[in-house]
mmCIF file of C-alpha atoms in Angstrom:
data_model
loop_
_atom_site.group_PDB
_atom_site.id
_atom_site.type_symbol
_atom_site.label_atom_id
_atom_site.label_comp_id
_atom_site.label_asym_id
_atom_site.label_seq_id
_atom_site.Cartn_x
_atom_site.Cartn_y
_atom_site.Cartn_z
ATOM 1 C CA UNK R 1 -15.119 0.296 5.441
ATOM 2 C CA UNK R 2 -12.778 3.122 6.669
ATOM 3 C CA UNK R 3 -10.016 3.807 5.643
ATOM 4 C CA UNK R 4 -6.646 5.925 6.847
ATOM 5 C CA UNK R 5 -3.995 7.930 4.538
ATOM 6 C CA UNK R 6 -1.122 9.234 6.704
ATOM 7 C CA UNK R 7 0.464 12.460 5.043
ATOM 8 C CA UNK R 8 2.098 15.643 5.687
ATOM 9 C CA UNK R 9 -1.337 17.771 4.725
ATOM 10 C CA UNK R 10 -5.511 17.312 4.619
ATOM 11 C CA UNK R 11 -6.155 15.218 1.552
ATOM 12 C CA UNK R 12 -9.974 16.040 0.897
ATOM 13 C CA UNK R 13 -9.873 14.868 -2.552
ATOM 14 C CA UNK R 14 -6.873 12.133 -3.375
ATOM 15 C CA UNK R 15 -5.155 12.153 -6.608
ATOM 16 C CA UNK R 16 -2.948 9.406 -8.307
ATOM 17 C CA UNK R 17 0.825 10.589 -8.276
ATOM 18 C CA UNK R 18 3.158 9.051 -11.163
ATOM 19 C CA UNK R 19 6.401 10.069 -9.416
ATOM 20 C CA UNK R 20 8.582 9.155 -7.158
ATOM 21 C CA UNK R 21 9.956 5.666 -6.168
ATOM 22 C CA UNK R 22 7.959 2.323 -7.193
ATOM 23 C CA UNK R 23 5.950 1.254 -5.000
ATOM 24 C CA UNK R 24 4.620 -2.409 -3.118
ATOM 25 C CA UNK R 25 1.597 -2.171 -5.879
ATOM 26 C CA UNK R 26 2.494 0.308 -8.288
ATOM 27 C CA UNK R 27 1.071 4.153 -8.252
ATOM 28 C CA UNK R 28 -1.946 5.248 -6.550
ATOM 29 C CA UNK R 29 -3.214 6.274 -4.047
ATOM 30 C CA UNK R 30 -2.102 4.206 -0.917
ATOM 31 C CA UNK R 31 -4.782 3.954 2.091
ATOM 32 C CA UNK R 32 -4.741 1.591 4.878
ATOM 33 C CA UNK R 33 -7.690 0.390 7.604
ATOM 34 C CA UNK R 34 -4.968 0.204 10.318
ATOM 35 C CA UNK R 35 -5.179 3.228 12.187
ATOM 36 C CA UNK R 36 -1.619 2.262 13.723
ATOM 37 C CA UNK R 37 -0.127 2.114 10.672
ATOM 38 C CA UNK R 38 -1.217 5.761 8.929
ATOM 39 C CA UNK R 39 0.110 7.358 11.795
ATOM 40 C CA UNK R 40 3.258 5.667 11.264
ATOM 41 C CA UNK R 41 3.126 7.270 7.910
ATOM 42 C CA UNK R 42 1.971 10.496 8.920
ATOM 43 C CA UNK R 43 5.388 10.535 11.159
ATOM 44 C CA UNK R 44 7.543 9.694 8.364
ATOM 45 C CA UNK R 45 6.975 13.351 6.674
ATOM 46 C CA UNK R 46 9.136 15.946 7.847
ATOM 47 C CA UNK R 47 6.463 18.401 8.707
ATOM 48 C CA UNK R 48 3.405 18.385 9.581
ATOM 49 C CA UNK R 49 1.689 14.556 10.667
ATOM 50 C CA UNK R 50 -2.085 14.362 9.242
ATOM 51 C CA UNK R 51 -4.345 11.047 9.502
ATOM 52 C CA UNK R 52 -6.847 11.246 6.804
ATOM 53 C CA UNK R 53 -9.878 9.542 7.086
ATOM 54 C CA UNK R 54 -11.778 7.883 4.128
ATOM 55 C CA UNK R 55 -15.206 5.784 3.857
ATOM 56 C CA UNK R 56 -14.814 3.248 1.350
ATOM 57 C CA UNK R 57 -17.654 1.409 -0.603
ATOM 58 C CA UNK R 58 -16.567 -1.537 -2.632
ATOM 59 C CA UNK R 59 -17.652 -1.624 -6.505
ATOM 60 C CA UNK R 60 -17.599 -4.874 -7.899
ATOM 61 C CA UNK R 61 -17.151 -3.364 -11.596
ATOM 62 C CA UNK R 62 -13.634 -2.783 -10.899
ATOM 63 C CA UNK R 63 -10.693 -4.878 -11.330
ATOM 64 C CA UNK R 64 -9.868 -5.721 -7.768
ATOM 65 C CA UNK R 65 -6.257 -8.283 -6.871
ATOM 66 C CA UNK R 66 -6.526 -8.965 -3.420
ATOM 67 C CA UNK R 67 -3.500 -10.958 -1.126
ATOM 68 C CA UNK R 68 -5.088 -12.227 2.173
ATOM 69 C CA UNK R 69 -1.244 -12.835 3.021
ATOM 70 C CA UNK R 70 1.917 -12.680 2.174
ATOM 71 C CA UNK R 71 2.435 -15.663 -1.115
ATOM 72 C CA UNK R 72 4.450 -16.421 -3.446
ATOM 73 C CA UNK R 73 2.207 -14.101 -5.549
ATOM 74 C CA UNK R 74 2.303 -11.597 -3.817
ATOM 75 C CA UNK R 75 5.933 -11.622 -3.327
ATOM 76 C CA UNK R 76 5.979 -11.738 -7.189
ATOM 77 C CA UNK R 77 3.906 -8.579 -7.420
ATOM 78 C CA UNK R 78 5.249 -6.117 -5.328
ATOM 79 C CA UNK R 79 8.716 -7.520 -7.394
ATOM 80 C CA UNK R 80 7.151 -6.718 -10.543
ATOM 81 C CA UNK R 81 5.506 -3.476 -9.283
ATOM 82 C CA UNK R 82 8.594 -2.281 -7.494
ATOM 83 C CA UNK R 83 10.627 -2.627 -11.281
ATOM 84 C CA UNK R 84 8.122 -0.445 -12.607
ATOM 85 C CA UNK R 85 5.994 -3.134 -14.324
ATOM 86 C CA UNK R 86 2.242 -1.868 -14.944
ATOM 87 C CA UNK R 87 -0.750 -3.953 -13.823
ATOM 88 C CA UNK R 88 -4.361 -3.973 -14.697
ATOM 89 C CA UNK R 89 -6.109 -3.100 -11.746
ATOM 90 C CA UNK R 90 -8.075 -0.884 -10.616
ATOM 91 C CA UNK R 91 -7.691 -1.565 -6.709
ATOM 92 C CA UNK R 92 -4.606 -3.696 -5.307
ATOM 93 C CA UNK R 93 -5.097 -4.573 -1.533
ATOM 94 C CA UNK R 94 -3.064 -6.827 0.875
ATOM 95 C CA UNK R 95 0.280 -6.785 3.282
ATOM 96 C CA UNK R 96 2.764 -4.200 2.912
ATOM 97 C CA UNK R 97 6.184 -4.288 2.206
ATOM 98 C CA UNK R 98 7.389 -2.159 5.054
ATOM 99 C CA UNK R 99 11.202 -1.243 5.028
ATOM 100 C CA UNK R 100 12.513 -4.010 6.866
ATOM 101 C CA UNK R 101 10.667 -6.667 4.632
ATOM 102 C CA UNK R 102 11.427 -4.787 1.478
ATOM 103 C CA UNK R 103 15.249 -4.928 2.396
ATOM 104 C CA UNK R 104 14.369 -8.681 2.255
ATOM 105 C CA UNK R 105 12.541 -7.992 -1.480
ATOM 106 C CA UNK R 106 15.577 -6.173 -2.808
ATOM 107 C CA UNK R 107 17.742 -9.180 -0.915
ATOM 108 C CA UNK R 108 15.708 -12.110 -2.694
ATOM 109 C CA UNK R 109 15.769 -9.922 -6.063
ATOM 110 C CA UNK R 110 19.858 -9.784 -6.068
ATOM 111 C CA UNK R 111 19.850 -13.660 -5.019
ATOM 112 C CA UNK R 112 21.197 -12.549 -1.842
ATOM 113 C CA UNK R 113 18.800 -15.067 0.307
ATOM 114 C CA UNK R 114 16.451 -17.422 -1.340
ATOM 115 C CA UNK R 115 13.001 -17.812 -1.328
ATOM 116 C CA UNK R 116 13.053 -19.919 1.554
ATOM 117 C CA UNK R 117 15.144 -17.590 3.751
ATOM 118 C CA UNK R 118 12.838 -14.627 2.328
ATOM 119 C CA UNK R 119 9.498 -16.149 3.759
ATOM 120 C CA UNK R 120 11.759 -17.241 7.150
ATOM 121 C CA UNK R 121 12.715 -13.762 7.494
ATOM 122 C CA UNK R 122 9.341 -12.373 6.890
ATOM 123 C CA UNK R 123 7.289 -14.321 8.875
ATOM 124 C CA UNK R 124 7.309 -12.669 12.451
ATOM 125 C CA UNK R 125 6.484 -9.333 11.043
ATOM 126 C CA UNK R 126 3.527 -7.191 12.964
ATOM 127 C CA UNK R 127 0.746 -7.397 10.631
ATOM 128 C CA UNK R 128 0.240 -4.562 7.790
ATOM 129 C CA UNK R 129 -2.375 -4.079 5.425
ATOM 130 C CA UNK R 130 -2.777 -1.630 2.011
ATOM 131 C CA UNK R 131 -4.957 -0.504 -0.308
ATOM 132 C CA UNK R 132 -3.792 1.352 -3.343
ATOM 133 C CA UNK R 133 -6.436 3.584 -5.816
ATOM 134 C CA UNK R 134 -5.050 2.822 -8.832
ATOM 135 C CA UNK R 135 -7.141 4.456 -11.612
ATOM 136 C CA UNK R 136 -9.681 7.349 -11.528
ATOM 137 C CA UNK R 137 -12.489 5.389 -11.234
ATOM 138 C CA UNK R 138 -11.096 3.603 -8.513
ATOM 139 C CA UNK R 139 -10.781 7.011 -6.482
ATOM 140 C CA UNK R 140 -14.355 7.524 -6.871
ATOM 141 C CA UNK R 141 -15.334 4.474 -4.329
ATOM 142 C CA UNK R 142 -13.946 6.837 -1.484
ATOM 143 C CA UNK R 143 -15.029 10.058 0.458
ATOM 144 C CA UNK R 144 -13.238 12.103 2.513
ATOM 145 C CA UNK R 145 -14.538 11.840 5.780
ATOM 146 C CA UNK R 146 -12.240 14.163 8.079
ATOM 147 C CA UNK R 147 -8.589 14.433 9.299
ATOM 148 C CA UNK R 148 -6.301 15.645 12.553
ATOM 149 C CA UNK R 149 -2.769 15.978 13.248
ATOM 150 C CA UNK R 150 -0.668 13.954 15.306
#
């Protein structure tokens, strides 16, 4: 599978960051296998807009979650990840909480909306998709396979 990391430089060897904000599935590193959708993060940096480009080969001796959609588990993970809970995994993959549909995570959270109106809300979105490296043996399953600027 290939894979896509939009950044601000060439990422020939990823590494796990522990700072920042929370993220959908907790720190990693985050990849995607929507073209589209790295260069979308690639423009979000201030300078410089790099695609990365990764081949990916599964390993089934990892601890893999994966969300097909958007569920109630799901919702209930990126909540947990996004407090700064810690997981077990070694891999997380599924739909992204972009910025609109995490406004409607941080609404649900603070019993703004309901569940209800959360999965109402969400359920037009453009499709996204994620995979986060979430350990160093995890990291190993991909190889840098080029980059260019945008």
């Amino acid at each position: 599978m290939i894979l896509y990391h939009g950044s601000n430089v060439i990422v020939k060897e990823p590494r796990i960051l522990e700072d920042g904000f929370y993220k959908d599935f907790g720190y990693g590193f985050y990849c995607t296998s929507l073209e589209k959708q790295a260069k979308r993060w690639a423009l979000t940096k201030r300078k410089n807009h790099i695609v990365n480009k990764y081949k990916y080969c599964p390993d089934e001796r990892l601890r893999i979650k994966f969300f097909e959609d958007m569920t109630e588990e799901w919702l209930q993970f990126i909540v947990n990840c996004r407090l700064g809970l810690r997981h077990e995994y070694d891999i997380v993959e599924g739909p992204m909480a972009d910025d609109t549909i995490w406004d409607y995570v941080e609404d649900y959270m603070a019993a703004r909306i309901s569940k209800p109106a959360f999965w109402e809300l969400v359920k037009f979105k453009y499709p996204t998709h994620q995979i986060v490296f979430c350990t160093e043996k995890a990291l190993q399953t991909i190889k840098f396979e080029g980059s260019y600027a945008l």
